[in-house]
mmCIF file of C-alpha atoms and ligand atoms in Angstrom:
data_model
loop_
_atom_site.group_PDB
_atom_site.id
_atom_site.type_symbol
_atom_site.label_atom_id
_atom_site.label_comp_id
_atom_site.label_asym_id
_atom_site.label_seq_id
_atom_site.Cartn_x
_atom_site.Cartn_y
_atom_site.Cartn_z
ATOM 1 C CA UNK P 1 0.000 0.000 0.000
ATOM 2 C CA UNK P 2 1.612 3.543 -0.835
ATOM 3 C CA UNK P 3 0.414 6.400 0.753
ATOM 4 C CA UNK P 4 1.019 10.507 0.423
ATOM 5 C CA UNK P 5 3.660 10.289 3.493
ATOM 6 C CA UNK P 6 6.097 7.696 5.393
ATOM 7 C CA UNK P 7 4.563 4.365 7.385
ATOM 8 C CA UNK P 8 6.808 4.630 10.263
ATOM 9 C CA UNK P 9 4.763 2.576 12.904
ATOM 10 C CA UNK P 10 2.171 0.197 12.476
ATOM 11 C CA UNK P 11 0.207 -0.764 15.401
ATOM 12 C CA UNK P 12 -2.114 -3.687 13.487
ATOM 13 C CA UNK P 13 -1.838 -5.020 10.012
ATOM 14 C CA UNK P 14 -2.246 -8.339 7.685
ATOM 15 C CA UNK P 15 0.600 -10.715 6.912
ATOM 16 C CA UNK P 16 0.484 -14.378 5.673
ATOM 17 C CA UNK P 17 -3.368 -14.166 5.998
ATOM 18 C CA UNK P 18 -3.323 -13.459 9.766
ATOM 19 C CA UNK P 19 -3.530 -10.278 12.001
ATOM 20 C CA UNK P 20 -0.927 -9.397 13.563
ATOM 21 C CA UNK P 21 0.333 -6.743 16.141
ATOM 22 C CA UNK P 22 2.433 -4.927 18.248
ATOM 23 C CA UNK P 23 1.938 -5.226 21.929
ATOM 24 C CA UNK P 24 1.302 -2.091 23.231
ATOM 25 C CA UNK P 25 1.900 -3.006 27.075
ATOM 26 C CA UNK P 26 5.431 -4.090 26.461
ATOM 27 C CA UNK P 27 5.992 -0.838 25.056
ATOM 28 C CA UNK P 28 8.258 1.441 25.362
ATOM 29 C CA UNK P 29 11.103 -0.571 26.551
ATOM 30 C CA UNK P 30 9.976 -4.044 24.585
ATOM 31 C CA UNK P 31 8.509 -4.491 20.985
ATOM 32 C CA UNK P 32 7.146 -7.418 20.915
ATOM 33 C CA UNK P 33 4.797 -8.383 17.575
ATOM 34 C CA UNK P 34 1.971 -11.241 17.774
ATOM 35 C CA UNK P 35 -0.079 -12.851 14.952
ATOM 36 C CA UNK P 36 -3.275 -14.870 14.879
ATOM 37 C CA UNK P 37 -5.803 -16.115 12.851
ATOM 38 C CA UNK P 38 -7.929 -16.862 16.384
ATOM 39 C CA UNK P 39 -10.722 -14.482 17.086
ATOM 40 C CA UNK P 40 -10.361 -15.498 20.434
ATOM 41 C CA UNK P 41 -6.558 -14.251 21.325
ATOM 42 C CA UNK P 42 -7.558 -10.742 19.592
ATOM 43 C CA UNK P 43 -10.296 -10.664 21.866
ATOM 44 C CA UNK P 44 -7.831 -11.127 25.308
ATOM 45 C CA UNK P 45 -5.748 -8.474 23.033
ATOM 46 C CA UNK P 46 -8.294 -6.172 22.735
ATOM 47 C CA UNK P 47 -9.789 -6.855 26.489
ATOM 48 C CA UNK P 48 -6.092 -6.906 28.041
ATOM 49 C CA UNK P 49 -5.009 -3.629 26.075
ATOM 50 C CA UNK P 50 -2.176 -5.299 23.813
ATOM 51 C CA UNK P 51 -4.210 -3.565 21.004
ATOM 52 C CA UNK P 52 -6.041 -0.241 22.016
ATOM 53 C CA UNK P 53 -6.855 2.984 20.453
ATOM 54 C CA UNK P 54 -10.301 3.348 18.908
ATOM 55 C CA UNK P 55 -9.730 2.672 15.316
ATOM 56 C CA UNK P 56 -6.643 0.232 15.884
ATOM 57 C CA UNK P 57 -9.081 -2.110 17.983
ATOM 58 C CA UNK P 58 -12.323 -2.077 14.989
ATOM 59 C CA UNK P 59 -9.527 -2.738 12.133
ATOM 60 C CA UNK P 60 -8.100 -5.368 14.046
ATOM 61 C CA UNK P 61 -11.488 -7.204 14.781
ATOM 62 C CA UNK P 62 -12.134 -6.622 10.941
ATOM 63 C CA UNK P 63 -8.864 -8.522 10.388
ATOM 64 C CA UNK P 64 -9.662 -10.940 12.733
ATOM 65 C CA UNK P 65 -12.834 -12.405 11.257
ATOM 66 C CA UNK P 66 -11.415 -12.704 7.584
ATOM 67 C CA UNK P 67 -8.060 -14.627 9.175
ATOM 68 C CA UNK P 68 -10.212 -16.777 10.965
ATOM 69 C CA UNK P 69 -12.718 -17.152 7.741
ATOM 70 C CA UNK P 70 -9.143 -18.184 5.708
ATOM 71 C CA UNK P 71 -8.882 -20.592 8.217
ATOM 72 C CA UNK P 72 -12.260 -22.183 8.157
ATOM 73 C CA UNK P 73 -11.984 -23.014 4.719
ATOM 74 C CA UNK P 74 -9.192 -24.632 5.045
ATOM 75 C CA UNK P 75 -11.374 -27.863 6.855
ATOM 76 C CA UNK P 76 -14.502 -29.327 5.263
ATOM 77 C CA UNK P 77 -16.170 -29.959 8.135
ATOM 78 C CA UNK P 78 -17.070 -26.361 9.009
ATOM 79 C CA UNK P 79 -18.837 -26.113 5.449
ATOM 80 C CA UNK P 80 -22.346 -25.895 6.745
ATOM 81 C CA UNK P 81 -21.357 -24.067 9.911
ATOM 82 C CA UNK P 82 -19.542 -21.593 8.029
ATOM 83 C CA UNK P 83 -21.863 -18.146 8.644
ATOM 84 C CA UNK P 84 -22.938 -19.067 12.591
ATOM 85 C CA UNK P 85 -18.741 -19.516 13.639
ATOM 86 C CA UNK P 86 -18.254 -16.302 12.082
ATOM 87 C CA UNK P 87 -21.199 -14.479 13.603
ATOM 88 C CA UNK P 88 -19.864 -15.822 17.131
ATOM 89 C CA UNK P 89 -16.440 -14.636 16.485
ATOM 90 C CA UNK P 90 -18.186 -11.117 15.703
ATOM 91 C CA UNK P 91 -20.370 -11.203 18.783
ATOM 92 C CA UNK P 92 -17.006 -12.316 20.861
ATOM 93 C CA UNK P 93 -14.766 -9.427 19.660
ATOM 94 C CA UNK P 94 -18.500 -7.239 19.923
ATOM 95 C CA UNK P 95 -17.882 -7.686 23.699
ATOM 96 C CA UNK P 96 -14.545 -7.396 24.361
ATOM 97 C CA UNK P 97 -14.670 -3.144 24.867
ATOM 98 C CA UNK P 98 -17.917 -1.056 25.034
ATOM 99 C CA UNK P 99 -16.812 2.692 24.288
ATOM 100 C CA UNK P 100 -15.008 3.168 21.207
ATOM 101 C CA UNK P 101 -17.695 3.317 18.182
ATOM 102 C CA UNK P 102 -15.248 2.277 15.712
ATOM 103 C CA UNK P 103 -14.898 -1.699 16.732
ATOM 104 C CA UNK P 104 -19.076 -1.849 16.065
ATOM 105 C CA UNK P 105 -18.711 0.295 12.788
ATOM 106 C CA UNK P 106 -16.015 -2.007 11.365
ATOM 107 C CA UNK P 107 -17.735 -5.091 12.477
ATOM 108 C CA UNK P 108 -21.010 -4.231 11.077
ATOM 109 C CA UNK P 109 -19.371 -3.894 7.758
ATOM 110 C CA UNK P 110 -18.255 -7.474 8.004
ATOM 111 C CA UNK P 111 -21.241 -8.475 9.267
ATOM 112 C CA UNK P 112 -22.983 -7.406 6.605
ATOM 113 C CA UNK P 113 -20.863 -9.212 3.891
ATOM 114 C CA UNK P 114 -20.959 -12.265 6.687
ATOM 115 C CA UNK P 115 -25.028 -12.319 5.589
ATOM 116 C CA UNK P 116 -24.833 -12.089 2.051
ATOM 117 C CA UNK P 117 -25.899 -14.676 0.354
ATOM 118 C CA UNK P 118 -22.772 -16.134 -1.215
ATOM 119 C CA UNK P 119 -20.324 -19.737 -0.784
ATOM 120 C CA UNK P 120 -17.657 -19.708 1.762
ATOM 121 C CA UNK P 121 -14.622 -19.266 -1.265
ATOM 122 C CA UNK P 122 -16.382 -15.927 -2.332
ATOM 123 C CA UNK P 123 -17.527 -14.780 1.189
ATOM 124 C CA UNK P 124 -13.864 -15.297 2.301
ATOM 125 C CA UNK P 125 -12.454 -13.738 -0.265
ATOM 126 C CA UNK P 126 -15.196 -10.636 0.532
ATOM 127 C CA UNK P 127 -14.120 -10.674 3.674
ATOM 128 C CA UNK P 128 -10.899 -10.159 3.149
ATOM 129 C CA UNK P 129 -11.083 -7.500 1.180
ATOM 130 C CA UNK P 130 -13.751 -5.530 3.236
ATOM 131 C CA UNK P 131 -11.247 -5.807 6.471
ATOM 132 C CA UNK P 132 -8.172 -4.832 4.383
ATOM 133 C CA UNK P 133 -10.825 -1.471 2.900
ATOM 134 C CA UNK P 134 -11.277 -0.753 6.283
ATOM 135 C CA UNK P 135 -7.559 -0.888 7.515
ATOM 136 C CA UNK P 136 -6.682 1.206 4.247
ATOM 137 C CA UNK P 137 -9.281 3.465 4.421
ATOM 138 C CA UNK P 138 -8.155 4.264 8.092
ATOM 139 C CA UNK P 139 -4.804 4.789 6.971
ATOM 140 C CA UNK P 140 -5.938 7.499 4.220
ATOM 141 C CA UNK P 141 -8.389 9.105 6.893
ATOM 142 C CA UNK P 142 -5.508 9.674 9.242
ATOM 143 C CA UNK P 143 -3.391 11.274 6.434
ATOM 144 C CA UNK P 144 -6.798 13.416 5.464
ATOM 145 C CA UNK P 145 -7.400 14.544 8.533
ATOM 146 C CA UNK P 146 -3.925 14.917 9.073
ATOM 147 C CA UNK P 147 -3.596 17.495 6.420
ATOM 148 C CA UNK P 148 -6.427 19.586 7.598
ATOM 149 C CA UNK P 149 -6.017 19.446 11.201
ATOM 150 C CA UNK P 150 -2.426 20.563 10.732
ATOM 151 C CA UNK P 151 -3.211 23.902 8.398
ATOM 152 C CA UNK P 152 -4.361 24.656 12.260
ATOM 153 C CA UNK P 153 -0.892 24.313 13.492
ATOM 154 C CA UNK P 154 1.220 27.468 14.008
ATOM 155 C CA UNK P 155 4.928 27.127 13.236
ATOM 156 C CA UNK P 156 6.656 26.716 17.111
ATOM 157 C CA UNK P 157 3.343 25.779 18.864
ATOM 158 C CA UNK P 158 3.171 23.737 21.928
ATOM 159 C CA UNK P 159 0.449 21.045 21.649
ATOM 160 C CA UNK P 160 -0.543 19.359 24.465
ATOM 161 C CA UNK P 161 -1.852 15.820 24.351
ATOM 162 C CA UNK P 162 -3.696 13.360 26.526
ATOM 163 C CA UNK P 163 -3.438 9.618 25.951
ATOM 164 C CA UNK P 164 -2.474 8.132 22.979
ATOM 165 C CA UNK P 165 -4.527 8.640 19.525
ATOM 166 C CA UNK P 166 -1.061 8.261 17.203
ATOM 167 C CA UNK P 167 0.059 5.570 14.771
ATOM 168 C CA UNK P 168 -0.400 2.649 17.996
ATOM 169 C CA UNK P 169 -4.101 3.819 18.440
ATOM 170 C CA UNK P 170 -4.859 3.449 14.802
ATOM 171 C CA UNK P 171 -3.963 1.052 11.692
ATOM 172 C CA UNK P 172 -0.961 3.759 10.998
ATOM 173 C CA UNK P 173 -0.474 7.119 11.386
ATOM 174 C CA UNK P 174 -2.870 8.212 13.737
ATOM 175 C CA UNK P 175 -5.551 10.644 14.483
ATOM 176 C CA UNK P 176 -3.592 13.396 16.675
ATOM 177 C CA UNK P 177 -0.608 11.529 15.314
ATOM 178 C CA UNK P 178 -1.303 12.451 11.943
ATOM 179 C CA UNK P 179 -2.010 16.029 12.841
ATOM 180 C CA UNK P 180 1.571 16.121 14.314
ATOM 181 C CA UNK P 181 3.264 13.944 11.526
ATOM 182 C CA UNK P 182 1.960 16.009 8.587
ATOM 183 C CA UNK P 183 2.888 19.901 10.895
ATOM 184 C CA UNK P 184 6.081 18.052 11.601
ATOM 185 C CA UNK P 185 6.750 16.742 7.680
ATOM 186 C CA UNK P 186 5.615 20.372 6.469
ATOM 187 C CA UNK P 187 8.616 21.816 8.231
ATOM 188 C CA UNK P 188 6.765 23.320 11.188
ATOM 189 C CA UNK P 189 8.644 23.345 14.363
ATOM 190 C CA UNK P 190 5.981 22.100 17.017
ATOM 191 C CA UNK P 191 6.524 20.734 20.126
ATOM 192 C CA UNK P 192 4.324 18.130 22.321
ATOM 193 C CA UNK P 193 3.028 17.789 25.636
ATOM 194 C CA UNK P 194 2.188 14.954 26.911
ATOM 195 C CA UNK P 195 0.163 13.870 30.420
ATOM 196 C CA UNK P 196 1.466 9.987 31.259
ATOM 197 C CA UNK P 197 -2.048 9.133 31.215
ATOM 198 C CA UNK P 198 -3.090 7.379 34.696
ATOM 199 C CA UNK P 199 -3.529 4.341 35.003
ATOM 200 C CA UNK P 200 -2.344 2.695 31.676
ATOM 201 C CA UNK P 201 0.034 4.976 30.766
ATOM 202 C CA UNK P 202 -0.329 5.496 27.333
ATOM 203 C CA UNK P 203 1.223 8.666 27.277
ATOM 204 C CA UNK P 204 4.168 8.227 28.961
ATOM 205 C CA UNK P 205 4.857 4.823 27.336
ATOM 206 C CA UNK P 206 3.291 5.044 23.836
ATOM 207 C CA UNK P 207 3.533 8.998 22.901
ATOM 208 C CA UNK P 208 7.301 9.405 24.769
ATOM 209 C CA UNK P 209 7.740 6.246 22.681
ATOM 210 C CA UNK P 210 6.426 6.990 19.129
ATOM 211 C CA UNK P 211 7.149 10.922 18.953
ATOM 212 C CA UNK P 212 11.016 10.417 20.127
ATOM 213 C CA UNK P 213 10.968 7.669 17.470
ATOM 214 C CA UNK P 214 10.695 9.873 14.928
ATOM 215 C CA UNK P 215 12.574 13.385 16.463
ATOM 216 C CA UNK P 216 9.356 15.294 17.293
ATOM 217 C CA UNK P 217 10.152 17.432 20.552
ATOM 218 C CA UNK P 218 8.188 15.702 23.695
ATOM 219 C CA UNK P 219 7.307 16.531 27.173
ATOM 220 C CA UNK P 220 6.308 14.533 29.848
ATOM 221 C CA UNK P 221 3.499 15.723 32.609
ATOM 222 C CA UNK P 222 1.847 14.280 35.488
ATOM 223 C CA UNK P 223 -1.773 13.867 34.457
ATOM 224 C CA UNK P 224 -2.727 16.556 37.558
ATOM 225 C CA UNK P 225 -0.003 19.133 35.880
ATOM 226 C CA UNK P 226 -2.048 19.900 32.922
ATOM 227 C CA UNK P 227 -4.466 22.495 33.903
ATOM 228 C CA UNK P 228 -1.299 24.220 35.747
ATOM 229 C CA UNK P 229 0.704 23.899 31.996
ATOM 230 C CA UNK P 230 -1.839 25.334 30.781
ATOM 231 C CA UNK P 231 -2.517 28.310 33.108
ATOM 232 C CA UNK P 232 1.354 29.333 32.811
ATOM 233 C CA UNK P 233 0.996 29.949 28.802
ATOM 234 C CA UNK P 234 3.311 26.801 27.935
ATOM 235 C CA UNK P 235 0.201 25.234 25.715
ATOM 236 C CA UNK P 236 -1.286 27.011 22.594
ATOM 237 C CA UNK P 237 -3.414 23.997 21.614
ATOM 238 C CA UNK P 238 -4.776 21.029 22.749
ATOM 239 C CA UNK P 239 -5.695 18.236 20.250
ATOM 240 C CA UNK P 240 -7.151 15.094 21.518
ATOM 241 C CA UNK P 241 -8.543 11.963 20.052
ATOM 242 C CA UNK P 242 -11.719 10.678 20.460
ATOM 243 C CA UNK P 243 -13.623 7.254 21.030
ATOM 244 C CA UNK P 244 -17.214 8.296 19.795
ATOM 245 C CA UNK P 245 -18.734 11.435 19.210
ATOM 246 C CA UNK P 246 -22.300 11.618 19.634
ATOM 247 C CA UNK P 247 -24.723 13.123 17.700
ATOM 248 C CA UNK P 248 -24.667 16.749 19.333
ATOM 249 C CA UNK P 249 -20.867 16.363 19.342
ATOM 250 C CA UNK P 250 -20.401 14.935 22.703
ATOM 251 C CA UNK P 251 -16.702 13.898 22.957
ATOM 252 C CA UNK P 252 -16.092 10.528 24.515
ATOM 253 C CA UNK P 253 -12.578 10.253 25.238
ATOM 254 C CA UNK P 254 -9.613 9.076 27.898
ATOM 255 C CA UNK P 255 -10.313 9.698 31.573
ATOM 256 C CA UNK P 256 -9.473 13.207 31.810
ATOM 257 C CA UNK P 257 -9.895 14.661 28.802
ATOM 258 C CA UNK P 258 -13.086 16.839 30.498
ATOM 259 C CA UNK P 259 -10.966 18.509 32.915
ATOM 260 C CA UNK P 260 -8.398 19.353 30.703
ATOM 261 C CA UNK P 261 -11.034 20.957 28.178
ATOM 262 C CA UNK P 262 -12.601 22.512 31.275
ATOM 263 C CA UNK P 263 -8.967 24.654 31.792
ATOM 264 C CA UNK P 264 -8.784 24.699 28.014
ATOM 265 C CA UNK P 265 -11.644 27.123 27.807
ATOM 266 C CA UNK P 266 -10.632 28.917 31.315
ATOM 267 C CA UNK P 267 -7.566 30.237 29.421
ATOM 268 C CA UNK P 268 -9.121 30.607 26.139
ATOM 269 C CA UNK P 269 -6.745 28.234 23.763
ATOM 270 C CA UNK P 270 -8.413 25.496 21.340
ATOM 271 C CA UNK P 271 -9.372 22.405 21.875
ATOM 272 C CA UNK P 272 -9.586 20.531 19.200
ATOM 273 C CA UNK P 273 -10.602 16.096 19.030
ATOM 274 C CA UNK P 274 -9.416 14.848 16.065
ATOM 275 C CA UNK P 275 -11.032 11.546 14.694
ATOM 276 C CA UNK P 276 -12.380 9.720 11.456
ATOM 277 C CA UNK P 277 -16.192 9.891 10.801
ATOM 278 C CA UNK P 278 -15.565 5.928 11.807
ATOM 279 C CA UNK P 279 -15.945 7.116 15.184
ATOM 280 C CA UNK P 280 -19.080 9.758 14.887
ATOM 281 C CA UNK P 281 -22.384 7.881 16.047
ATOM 282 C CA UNK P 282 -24.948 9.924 14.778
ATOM 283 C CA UNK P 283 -27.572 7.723 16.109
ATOM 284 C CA UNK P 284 -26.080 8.002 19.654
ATOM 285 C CA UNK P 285 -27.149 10.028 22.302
ATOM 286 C CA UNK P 286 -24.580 10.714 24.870
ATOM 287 C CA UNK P 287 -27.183 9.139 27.622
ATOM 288 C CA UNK P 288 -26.437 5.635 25.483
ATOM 289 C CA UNK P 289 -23.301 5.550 25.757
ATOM 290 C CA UNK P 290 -21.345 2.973 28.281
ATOM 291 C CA UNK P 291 -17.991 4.352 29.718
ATOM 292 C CA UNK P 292 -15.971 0.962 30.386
ATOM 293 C CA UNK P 293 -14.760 0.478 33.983
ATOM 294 C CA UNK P 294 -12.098 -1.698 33.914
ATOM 295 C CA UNK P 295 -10.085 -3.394 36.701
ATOM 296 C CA UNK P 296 -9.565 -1.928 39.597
ATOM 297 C CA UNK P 297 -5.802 -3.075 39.780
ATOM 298 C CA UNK P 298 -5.259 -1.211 37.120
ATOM 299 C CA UNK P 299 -5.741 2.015 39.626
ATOM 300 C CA UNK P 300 -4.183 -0.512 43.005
ATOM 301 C CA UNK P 301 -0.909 -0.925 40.785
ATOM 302 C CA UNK P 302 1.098 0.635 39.152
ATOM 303 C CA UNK P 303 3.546 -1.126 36.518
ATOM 304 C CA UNK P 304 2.401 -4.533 38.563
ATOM 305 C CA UNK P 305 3.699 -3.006 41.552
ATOM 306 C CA UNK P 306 0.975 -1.720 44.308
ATOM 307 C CA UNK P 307 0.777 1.218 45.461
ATOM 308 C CA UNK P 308 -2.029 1.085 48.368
ATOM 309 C CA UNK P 309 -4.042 -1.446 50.392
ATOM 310 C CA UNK P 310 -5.031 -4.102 48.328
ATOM 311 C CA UNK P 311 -8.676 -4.173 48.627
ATOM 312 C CA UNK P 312 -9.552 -0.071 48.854
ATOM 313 C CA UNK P 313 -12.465 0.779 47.052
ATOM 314 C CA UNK P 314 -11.467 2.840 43.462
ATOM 315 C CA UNK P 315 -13.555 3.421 40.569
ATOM 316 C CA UNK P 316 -11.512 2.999 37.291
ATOM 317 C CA UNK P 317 -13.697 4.847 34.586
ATOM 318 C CA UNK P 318 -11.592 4.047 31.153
ATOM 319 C CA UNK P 319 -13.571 7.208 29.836
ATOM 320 C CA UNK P 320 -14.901 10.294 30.142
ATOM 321 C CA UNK P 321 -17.032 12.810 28.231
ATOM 322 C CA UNK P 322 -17.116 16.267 27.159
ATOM 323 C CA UNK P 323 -19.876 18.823 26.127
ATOM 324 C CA UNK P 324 -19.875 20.172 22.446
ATOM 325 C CA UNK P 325 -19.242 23.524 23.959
ATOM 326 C CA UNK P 326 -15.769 22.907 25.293
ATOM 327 C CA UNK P 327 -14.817 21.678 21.716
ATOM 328 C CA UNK P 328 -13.584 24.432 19.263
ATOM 329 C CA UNK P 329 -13.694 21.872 16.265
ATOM 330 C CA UNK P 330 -13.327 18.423 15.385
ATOM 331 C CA UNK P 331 -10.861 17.381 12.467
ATOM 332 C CA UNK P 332 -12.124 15.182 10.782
ATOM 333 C CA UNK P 333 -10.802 13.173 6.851
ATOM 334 C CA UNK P 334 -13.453 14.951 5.471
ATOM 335 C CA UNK P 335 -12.729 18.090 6.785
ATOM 336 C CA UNK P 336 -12.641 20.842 10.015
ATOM 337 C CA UNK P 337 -16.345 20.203 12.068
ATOM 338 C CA UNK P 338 -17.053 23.625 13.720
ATOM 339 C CA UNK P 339 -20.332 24.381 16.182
ATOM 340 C CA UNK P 340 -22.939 23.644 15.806
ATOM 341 C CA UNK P 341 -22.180 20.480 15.910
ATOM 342 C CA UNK P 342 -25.583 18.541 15.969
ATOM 343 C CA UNK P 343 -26.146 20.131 11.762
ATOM 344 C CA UNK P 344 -22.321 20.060 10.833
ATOM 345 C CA UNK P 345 -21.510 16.786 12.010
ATOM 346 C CA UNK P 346 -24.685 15.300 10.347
ATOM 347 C CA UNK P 347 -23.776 16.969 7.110
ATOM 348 C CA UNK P 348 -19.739 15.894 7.165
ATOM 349 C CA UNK P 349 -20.413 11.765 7.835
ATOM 350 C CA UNK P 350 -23.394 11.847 5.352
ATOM 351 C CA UNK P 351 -20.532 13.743 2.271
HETATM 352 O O1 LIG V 401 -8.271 2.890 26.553
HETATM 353 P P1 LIG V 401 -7.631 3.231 25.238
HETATM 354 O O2 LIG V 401 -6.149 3.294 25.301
HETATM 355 O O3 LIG V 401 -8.140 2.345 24.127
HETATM 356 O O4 LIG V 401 -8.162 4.703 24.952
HETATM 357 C C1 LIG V 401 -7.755 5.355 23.787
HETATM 358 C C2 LIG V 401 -8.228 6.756 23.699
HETATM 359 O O5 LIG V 401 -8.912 7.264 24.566
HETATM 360 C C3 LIG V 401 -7.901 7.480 22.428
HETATM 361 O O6 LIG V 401 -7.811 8.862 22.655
HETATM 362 C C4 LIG V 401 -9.005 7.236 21.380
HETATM 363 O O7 LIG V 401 -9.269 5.873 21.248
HETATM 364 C C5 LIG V 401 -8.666 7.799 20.060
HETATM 365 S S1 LIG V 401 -7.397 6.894 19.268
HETATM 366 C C6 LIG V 401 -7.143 7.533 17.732
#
């Protein structure tokens, strides 16, 4: 696949008809890849965090299915079986995360090849294709949006960050990743803040880790710093990612991305979410939507080691959301959303 600028990182792609990955929780200080054809193992990927990132978990589910179709047809015996195994390895990887739109966008695409009317050979060969449109397709979008969220960018602007939504959250590239590739590629001299992201660390492991990569300037702050990095002027912008937008632009994002909009708009600098229309549910309301909470080690521990009484009470929300007017605009591959959001948004996913 060639594309307008450099593939540096790949967090989830095909090879020898199987998905494979990189494991985001050894990162930064191993890189370790994995590849299956088992809908089950991407499903303890996607549950355990080894793949994460909105769009990086729905293209890897997509993979999934059409690896494990390849495989089905490699034994008779699953012949007349063939459509209900599939449709339980799309309701298993349906369940593995609730928040991020994108994994049920991608895998009702394949579910609706999955019901066509057609013999296992051509389904699977369907199916492949779809899941390797949809891994393209989120490659381009990136780049898009890319492009347009970085005529934004100033020349020596200080962006600040929060979690990770670069090349590891996505097939490639990345959604605030590709904002900062394509400012960086242009020749503008940014620089990036990043919070470490309590309590799964995606910034400090995955941003530090895949900005430093490539020579883009990067910061690390304590999650509780950034309304105080903000307040002493060292932030012009602040570009998140997003895991679904709702119809009236509701941003569902990373724990903490609401208090950091909050001071955002306090000191008057943008906040911008950049994301694909993959992950704009315009039939959502933001009462539907689930905010994961995951385990409460996650919050007990930290790195595996603990960090307080073993069985204190914590809530772990993965998520959190933020009103449509905190958000200056949302940068999407078809272009720059501004408010109001509810009639813009509506018009950008149907283009
Ligand atoms: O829990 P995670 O790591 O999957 O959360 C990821 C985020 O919140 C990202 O900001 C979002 O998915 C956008 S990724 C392009």
């Amino acid at each position: 696949m060639e594309f307008r600028y450099p593939i540096k990182i790949r967090a989830v792609w095909w090879e020898g008809n199987k998905v494979c990955w990189i494991d985001t929780r050894k990162l930064p200080f191993r890189e370790e890849i994995y590849c299956s054809n088992d809908p089950l193992r991407v499903a303890k990927a996607i549950i355990e965090m080894e793949i994460r990132g909105a769009p990086a978990i729905g293209v890897a589910a997509a993979l999934a299915i059409a690896s494990y179709a390849k495989e089905l047809l490699e034994d008779n015996t699953y012949r007349d079986k063939f459509d209900n195994i599939l449709k339980n390895a799309v309701k298993l990887l349906w369940e593995t995360r609730p928040t991020a739109y994108n994994l049920f966008w991608a895998l009702k695409r394949i579910s609706s090849i999955i019901d066509l009317e057609l013999d296992p050979h051509e389904k699977t060969s369907r199916l492949v294709e779809e899941a390797l449109d949809i891994m393209r397709e989120d490659i381009e979008a990136n780049i898009k949006l890319g492009e347009y969220g970085a005529e934004l960018i100033d020349h020596e602007d200080t962006i600040l960050t929060h979690c990770n939504a670069g090349a590891l959250a996505t097939a490639a590239f990345g959604t605030v990743g590709g904002i900062i590739r394509v400012a960086w590629y242009t020749g503008k001299k940014i620089k990036i803040i990043t919070t470490e992201t309590r309590p799964v660390l995606q910034g400090a492991r995955l941003n530090v880790w895949e900005y430093s990569r490539e020579g883009i300037p990067i910061t690390l702050i304590t999650d509780s710093m950034a309304a105080f990095v903000i307040r002493k002027g060292l932030v012009n912008k602040v570009i998140v990612g997003a895991d679904r937008i709702t119809r009236k632009g509701y941003v569902v994002n990373k724990i903490g991305t609401y208090g950091i909009a909050l001071a955002a708009k306090r000191h008057n600098i943008p906040f911008y979410v950049a994301a694909p229309t993959s992950t704009i549910d315009l039939g959502s309301s933001v009462d539907d939507v689930v905010i994961e909470e995951r385990n409460p080690d996650e919050i007990r521990k930290v790195m595996d080691k603990p960090i307080t009484l073993p069985e204190i009470p914590v809530y772990n929300y993965a998520f959190d959301i933020t009103d449509p007017d905190l958000v200056t605009a949302i940068i999407t591959e078809k272009g720059v959303v501004y408010p109001p959001f509810e009639e813009n948004l509506a018009k950008i996913v149907k283009k």
